[in-house]
PDB file of C-alpha atoms in Angstrom:
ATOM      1  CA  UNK A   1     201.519  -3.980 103.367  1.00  0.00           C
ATOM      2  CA  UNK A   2     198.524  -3.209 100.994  1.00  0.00           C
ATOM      3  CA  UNK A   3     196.743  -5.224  98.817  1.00  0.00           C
ATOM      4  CA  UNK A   4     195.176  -4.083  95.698  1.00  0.00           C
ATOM      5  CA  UNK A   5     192.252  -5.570  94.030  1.00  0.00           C
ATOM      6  CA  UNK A   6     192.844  -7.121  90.745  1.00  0.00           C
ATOM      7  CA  UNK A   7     192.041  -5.152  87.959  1.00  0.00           C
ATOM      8  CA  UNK A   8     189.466  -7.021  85.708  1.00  0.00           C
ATOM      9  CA  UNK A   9     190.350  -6.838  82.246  1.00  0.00           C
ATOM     10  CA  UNK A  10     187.884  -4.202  80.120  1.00  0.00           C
ATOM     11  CA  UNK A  11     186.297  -6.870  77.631  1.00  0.00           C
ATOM     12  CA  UNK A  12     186.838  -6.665  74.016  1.00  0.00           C
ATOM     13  CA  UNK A  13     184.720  -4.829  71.738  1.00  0.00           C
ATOM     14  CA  UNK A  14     182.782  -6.527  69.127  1.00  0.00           C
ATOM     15  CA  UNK A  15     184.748  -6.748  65.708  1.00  0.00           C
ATOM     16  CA  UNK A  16     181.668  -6.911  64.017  1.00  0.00           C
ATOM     17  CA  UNK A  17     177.792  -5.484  65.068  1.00  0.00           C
ATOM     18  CA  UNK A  18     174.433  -6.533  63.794  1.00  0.00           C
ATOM     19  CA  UNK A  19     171.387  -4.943  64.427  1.00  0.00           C
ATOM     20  CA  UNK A  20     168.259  -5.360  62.702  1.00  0.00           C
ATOM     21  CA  UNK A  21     166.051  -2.344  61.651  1.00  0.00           C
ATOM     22  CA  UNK A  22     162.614  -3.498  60.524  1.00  0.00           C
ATOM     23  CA  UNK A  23     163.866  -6.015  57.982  1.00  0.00           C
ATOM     24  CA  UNK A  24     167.064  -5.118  57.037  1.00  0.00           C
ATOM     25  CA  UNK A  25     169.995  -6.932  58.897  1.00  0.00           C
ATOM     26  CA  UNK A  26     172.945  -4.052  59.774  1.00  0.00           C
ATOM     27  CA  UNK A  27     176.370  -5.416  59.602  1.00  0.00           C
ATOM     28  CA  UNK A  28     178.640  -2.810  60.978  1.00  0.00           C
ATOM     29  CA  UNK A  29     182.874  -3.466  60.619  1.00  0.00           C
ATOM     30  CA  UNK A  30     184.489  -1.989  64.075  1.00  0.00           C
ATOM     31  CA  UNK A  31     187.838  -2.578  64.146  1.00  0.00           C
ATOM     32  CA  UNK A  32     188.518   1.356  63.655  1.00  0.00           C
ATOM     33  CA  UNK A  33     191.884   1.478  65.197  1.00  0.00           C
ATOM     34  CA  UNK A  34     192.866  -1.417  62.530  1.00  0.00           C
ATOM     35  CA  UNK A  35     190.720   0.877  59.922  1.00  0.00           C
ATOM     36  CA  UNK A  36     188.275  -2.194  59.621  1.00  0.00           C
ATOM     37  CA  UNK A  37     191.061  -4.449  57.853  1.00  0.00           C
ATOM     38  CA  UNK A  38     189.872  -7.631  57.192  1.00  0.00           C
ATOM     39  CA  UNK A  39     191.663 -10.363  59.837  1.00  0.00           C
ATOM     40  CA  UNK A  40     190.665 -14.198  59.903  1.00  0.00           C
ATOM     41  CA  UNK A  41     187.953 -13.494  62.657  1.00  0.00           C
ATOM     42  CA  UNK A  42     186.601 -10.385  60.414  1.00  0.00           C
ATOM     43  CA  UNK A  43     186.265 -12.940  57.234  1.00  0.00           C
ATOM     44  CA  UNK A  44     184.266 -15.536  59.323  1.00  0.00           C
ATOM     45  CA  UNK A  45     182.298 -13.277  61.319  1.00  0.00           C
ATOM     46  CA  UNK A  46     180.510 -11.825  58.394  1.00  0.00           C
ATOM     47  CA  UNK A  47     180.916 -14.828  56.662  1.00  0.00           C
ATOM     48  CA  UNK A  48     179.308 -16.429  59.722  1.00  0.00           C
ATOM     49  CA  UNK A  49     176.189 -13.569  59.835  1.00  0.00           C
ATOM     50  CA  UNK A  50     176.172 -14.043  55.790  1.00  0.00           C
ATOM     51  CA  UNK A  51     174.968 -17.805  56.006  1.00  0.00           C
ATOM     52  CA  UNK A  52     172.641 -16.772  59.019  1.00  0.00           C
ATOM     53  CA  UNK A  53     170.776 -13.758  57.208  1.00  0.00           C
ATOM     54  CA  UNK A  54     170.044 -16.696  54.307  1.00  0.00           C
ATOM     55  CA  UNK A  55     167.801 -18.537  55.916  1.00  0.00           C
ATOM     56  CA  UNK A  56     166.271 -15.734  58.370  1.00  0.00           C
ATOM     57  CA  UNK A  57     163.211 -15.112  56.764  1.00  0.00           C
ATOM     58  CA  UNK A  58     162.695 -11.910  59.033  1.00  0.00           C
ATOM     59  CA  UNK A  59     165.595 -10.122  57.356  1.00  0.00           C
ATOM     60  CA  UNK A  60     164.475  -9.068  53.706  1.00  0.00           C
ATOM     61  CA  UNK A  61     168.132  -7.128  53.315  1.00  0.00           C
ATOM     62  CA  UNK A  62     171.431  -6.514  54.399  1.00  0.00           C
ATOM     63  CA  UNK A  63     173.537  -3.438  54.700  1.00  0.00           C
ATOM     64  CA  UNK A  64     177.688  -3.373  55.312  1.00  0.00           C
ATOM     65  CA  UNK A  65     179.180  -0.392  56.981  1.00  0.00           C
ATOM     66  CA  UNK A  66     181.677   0.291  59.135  1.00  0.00           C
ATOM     67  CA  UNK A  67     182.746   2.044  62.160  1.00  0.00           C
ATOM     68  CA  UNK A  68     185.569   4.959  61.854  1.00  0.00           C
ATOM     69  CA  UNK A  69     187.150   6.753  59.204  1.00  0.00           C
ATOM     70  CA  UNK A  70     188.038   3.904  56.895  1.00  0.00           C
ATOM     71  CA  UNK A  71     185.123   1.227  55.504  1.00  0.00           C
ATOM     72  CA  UNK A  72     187.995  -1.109  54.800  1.00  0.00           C
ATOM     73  CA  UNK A  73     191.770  -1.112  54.208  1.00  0.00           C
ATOM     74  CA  UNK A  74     191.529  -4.687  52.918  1.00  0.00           C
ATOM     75  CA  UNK A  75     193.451  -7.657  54.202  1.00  0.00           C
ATOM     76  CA  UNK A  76     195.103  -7.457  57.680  1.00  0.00           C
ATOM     77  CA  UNK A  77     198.615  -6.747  56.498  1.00  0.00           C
ATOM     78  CA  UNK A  78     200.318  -7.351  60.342  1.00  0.00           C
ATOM     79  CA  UNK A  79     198.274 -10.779  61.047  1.00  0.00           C
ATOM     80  CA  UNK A  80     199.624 -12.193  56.693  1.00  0.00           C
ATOM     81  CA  UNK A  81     203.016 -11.058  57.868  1.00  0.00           C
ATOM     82  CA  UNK A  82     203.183 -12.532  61.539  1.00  0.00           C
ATOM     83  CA  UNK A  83     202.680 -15.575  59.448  1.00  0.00           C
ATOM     84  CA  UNK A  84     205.809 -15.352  57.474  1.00  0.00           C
ATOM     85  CA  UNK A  85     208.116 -17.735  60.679  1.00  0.00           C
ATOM     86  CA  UNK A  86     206.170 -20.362  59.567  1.00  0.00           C
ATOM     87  CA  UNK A  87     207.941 -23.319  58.507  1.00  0.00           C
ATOM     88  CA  UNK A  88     206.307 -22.821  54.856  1.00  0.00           C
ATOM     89  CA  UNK A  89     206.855 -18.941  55.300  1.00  0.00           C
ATOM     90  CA  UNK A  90     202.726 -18.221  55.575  1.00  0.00           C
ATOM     91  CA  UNK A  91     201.848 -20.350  51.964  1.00  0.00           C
ATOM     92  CA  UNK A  92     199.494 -22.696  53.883  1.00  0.00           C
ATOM     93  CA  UNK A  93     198.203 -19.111  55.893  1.00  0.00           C
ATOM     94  CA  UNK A  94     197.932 -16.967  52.757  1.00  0.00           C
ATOM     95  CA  UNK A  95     196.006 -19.751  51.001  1.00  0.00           C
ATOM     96  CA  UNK A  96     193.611 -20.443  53.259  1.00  0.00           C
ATOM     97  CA  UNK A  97     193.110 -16.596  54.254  1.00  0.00           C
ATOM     98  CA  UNK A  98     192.237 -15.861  50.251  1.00  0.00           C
ATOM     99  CA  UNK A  99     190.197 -18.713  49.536  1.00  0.00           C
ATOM    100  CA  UNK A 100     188.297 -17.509  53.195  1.00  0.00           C
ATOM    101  CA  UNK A 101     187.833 -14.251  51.710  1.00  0.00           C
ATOM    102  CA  UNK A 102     186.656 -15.235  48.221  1.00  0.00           C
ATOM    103  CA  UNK A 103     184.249 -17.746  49.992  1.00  0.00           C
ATOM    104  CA  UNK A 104     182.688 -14.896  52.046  1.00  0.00           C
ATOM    105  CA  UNK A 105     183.056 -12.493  49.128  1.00  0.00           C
ATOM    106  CA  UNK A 106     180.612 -15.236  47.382  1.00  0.00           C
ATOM    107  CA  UNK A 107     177.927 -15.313  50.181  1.00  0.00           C
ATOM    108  CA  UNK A 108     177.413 -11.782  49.705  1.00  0.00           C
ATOM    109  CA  UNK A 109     176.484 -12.210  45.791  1.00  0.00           C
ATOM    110  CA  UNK A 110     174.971 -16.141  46.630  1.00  0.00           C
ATOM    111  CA  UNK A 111     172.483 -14.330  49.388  1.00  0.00           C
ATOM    112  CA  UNK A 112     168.905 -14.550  47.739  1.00  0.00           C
ATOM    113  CA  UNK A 113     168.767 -10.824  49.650  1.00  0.00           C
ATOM    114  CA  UNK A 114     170.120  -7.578  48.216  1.00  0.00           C
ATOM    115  CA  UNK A 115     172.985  -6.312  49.774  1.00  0.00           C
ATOM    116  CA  UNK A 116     173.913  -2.860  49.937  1.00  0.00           C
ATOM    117  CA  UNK A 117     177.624  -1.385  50.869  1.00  0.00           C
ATOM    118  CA  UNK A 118     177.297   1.955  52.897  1.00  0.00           C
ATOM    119  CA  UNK A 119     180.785   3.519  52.349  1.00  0.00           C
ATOM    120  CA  UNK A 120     181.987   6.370  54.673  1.00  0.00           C
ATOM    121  CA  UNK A 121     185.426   6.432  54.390  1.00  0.00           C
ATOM    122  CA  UNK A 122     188.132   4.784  52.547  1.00  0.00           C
ATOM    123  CA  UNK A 123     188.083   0.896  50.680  1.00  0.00           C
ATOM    124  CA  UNK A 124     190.961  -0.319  49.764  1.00  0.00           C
ATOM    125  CA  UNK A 125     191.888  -3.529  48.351  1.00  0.00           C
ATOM    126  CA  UNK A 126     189.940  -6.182  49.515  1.00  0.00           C
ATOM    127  CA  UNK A 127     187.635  -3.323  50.988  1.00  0.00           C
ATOM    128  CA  UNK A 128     187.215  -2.214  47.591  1.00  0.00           C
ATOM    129  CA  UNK A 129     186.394  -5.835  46.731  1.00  0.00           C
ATOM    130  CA  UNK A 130     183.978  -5.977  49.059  1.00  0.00           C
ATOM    131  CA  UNK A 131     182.075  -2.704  48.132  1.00  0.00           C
ATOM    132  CA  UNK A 132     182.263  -4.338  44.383  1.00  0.00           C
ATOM    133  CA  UNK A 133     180.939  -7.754  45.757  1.00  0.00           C
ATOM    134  CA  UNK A 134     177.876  -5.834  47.081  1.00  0.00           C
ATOM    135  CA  UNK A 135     174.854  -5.908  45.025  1.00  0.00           C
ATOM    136  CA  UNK A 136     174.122  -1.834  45.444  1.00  0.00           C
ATOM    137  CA  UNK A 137     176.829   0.868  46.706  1.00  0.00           C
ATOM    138  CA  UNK A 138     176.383   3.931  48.457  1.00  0.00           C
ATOM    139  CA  UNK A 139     178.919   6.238  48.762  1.00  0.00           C
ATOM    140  CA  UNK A 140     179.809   9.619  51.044  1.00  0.00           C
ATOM    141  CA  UNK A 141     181.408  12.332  49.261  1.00  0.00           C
ATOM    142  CA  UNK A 142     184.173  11.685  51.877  1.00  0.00           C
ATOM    143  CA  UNK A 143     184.398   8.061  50.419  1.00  0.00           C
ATOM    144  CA  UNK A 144     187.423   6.565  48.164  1.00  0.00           C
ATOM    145  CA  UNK A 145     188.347   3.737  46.777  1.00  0.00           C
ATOM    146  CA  UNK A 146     191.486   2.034  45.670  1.00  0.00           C
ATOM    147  CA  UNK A 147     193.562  -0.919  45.043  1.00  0.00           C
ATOM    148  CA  UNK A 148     196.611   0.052  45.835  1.00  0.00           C
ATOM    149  CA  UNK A 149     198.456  -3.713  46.073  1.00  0.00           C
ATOM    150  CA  UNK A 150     201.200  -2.833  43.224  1.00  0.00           C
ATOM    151  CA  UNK A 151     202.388  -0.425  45.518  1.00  0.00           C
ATOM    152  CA  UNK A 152     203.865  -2.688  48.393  1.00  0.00           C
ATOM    153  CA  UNK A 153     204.549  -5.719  45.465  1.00  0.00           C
ATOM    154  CA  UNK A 154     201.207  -7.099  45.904  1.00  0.00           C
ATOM    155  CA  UNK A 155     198.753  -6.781  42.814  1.00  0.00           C
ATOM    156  CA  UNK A 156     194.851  -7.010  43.826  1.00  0.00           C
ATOM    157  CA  UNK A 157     194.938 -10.348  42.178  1.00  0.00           C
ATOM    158  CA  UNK A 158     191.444 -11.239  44.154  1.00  0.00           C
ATOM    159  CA  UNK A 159     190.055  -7.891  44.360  1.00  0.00           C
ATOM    160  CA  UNK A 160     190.387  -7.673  40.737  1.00  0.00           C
ATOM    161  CA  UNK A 161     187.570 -10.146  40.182  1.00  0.00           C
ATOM    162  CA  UNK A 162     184.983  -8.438  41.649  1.00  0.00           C
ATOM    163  CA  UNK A 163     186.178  -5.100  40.348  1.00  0.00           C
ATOM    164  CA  UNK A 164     186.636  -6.100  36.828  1.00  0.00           C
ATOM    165  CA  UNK A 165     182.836  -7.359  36.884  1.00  0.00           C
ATOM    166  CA  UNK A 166     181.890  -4.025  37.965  1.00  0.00           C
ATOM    167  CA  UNK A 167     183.516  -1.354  36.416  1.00  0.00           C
ATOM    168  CA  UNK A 168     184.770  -1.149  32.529  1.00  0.00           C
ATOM    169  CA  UNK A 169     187.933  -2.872  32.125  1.00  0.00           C
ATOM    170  CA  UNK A 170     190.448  -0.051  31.204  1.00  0.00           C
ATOM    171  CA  UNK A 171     189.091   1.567  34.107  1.00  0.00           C
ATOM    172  CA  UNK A 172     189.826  -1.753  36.399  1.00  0.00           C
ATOM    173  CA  UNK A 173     193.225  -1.832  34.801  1.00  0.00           C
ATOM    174  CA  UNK A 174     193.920   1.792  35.614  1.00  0.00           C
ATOM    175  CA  UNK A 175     193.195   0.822  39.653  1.00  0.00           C
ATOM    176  CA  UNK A 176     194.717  -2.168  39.377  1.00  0.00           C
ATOM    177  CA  UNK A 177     198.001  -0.907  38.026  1.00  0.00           C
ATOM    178  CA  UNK A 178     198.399   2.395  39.542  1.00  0.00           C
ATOM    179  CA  UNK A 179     197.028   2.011  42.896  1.00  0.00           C
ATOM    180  CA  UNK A 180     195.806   5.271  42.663  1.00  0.00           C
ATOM    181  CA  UNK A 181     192.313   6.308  44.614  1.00  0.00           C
ATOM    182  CA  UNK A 182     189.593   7.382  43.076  1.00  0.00           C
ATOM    183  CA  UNK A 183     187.084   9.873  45.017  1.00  0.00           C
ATOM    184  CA  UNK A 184     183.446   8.640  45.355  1.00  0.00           C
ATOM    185  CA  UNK A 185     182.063  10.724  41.989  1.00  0.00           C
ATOM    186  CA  UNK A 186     184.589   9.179  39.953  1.00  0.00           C
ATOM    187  CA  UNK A 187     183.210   5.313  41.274  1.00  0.00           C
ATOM    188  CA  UNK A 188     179.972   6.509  40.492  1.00  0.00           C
ATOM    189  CA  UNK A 189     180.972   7.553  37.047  1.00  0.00           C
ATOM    190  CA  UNK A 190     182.738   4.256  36.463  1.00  0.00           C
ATOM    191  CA  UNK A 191     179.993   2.218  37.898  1.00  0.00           C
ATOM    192  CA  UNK A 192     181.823   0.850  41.117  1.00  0.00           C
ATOM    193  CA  UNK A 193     178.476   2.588  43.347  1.00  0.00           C
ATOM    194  CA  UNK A 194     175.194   3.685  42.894  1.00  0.00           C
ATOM    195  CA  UNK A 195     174.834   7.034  44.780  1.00  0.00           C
ATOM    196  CA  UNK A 196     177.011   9.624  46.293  1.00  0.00           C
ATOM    197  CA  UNK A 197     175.705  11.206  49.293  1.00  0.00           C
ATOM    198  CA  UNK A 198     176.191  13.756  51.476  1.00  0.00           C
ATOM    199  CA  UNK A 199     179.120  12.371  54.525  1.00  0.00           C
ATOM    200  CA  UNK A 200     177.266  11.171  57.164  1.00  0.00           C
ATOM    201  CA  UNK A 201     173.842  10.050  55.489  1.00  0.00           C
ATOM    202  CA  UNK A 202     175.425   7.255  53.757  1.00  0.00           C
ATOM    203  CA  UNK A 203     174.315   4.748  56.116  1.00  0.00           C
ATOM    204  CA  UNK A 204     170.630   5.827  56.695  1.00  0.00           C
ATOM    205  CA  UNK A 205     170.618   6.166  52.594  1.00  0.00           C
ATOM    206  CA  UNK A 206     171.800   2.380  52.368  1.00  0.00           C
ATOM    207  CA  UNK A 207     169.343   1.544  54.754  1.00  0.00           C
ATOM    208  CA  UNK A 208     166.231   3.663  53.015  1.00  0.00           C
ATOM    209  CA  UNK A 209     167.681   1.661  49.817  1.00  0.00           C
ATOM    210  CA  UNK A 210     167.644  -1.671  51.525  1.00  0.00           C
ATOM    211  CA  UNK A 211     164.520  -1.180  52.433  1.00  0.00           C
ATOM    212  CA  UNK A 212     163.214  -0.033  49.335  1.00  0.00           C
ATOM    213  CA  UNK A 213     163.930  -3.108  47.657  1.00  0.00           C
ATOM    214  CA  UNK A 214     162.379  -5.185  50.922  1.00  0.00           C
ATOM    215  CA  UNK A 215     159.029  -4.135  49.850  1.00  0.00           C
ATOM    216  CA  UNK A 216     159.103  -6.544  46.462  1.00  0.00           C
ATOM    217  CA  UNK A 217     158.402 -10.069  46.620  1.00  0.00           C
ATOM    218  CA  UNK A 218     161.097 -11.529  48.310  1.00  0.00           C
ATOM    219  CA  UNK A 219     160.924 -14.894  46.084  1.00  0.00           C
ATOM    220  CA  UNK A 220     161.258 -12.387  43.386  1.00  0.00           C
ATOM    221  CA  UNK A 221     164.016 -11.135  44.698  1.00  0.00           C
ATOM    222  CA  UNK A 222     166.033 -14.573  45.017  1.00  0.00           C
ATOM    223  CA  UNK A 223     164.760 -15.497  41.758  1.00  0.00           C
ATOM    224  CA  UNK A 224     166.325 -12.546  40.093  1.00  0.00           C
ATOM    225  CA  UNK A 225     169.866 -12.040  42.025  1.00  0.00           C
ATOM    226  CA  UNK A 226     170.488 -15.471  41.132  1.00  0.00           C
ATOM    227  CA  UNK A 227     169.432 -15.254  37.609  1.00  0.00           C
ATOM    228  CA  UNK A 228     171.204 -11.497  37.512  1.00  0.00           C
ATOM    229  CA  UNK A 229     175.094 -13.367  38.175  1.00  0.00           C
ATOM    230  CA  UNK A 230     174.919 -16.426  36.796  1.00  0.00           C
ATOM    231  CA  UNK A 231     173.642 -14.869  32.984  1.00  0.00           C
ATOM    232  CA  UNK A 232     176.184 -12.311  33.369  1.00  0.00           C
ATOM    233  CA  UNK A 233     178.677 -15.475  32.836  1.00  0.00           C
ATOM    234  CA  UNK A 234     177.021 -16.695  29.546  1.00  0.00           C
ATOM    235  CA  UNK A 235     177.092 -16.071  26.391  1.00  0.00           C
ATOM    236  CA  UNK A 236     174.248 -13.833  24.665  1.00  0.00           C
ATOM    237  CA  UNK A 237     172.573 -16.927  23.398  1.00  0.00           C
ATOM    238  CA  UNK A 238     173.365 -18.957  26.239  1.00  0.00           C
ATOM    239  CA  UNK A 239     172.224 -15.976  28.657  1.00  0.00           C
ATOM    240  CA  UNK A 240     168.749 -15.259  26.471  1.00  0.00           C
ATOM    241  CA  UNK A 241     168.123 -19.617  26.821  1.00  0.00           C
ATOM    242  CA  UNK A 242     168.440 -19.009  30.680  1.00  0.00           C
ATOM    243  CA  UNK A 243     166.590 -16.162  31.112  1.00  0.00           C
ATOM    244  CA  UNK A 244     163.669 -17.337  29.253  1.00  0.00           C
ATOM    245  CA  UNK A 245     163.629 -20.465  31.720  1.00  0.00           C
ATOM    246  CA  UNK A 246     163.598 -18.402  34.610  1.00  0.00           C
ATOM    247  CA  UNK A 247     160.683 -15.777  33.536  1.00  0.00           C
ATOM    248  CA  UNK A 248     158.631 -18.782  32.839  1.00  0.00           C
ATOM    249  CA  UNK A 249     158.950 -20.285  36.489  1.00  0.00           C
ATOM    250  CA  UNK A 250     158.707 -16.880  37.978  1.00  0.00           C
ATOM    251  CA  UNK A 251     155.070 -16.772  35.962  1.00  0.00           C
ATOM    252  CA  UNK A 252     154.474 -19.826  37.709  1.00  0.00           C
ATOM    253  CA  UNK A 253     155.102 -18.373  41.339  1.00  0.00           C
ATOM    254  CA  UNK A 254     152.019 -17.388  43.386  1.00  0.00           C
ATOM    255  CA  UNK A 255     153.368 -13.693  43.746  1.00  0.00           C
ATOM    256  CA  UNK A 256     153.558 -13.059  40.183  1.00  0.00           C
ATOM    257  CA  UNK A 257     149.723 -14.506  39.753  1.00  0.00           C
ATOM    258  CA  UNK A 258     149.128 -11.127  42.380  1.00  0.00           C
ATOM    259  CA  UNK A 259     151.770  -9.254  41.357  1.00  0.00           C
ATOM    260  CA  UNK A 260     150.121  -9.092  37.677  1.00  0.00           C
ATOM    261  CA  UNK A 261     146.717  -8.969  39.067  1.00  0.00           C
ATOM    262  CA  UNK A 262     147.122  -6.461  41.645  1.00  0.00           C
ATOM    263  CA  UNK A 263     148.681  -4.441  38.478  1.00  0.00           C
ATOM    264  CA  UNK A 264     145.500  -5.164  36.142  1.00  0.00           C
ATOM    265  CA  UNK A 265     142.948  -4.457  39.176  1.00  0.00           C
ATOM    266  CA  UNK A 266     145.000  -1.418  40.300  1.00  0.00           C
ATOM    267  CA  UNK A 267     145.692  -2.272  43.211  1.00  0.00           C
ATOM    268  CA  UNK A 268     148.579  -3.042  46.405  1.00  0.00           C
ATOM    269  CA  UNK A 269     149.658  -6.424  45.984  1.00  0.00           C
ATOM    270  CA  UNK A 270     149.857  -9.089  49.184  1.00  0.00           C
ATOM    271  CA  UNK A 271     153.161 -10.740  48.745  1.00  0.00           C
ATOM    272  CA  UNK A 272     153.344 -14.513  50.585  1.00  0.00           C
ATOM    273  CA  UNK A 273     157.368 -14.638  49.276  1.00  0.00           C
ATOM    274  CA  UNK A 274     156.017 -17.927  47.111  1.00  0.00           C
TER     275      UNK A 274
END
């Protein structure tokens, strides 16, 4: 009689990757096979490396991509449904799986870091939410975007608030009740990203923007995300009041007293992010 050894079981890849390249934090989606659908451990994970990045002072900037032919195809549809034996029929699930998502979709714009979306494929849903969510999109010429809810009785209820606060609002309405995708010139058209690229430099030109932006005063930076979102919620008056509280503290920061003076005396300011 022979015996066999046990087979050990090959470990699990790594739903979600970070690497760090100078200062810029790379969040990479790798569920391919599930075209980077966003499950319960997806939501936290990058929720999870969201509330890290904040208070790593290494990391100046974050880009999201993803691994495969899709960015995102938005909620995992087969993990919402397994839910439906529950004794409530998923309610108590489905609540606590949107309110995840909107939480995490809100680290993304609360992160006093940009954050840049490098789309290579197709976002869909709550993929296209969380291109939207991103501060700064770009986009392959392979790219589209979509959200196509209406079309299995779902509207993009919660994708449509990050949509609607990106694009004009006949536009979002068109999306939202066709679920028809539109190719990565039209998004750029409309607003939804920055840049089209060529396919396969969409990452390194996220990256390239990331860092870009890393080379400001990263005080600056937090002082003006923050200030960018919550005026966009006022009124004109309202917005103008704000504003004109924030410029004045930003005056008083030490790397707008260099900033300016570097700029009179011609020369490379020496941020100290204070």
């Amino acid at each position: 009689m022979s015996v066999h050894a046990a087979r050990t079981p090959s470990p699990q890849p790594q739903i979600l990757l970070r690497e760090t390249i100078g200062s810029i934090a790379v969040l990479t989606l790798n569920r391919p096979a599930a075209r980077n659908s966003l499950s319960e451990a997806m939501i936290a994970g990058l929720h999870a490396e969201l509330n890290d990045i904040s208070s790593d002072k290494a990391v100046r900037g974050v880009v999201i991509a993803a691994h495969g032919p899709a960015f995102s195809a938005g909620h995992d549809m087969k993990e919402l449904t397994a839910r439906r034996t529950d004794p409530d029929r998923g309610r108590a699930f489905f609540a606590e799986m949107m309110n995840a998502c909107s939480a995490m979709m809100q680290a993304i714009v609360h992160l006093p870091k940009p954050v840049v979306a490098a789309v290579q494929g197709i976002a869909t849903a709550a993929g296209c939410q969380l291109v939207a969510s991103c501060d700064l999109a770009i986009a392959s010429e392979a790219a589209s975007f979509a959200t196509p809810g209406v079309d299995i009785g779902l509207f993009c209820s919660t994708p449509m608030v990050a949509l609607s606060r990106n694009v004009p609002r006949k536009q979002a309405m068109e999306m939202l009740l066709t679920g028809e995708p539109i190719p990565a010139v039209r998004a750029r058209e409309i607003g939804l990203v920055n840049r089209v690229v060529p396919a396969g430099t969409e990452r390194e030109a996220a990256i390239a923007l990331a860092q870009k932006v890393a080379l400001k005063s990263a005080h600056t930076i937090k002082l003006g995300k923050e200030a960018f979102y919550r005026q966009a919620e006022m009124s004109l008056a309202d917005a103008y009041r704000y504003a004109a509280e924030v410029m004045t503290e930003n005056m008083m920061a030490r790397d707008a007293e260099e900033g300016i003076g570097a700029f009179i005396e011609k020369r490379t300011p020496t941020w100290r992010d204070e």
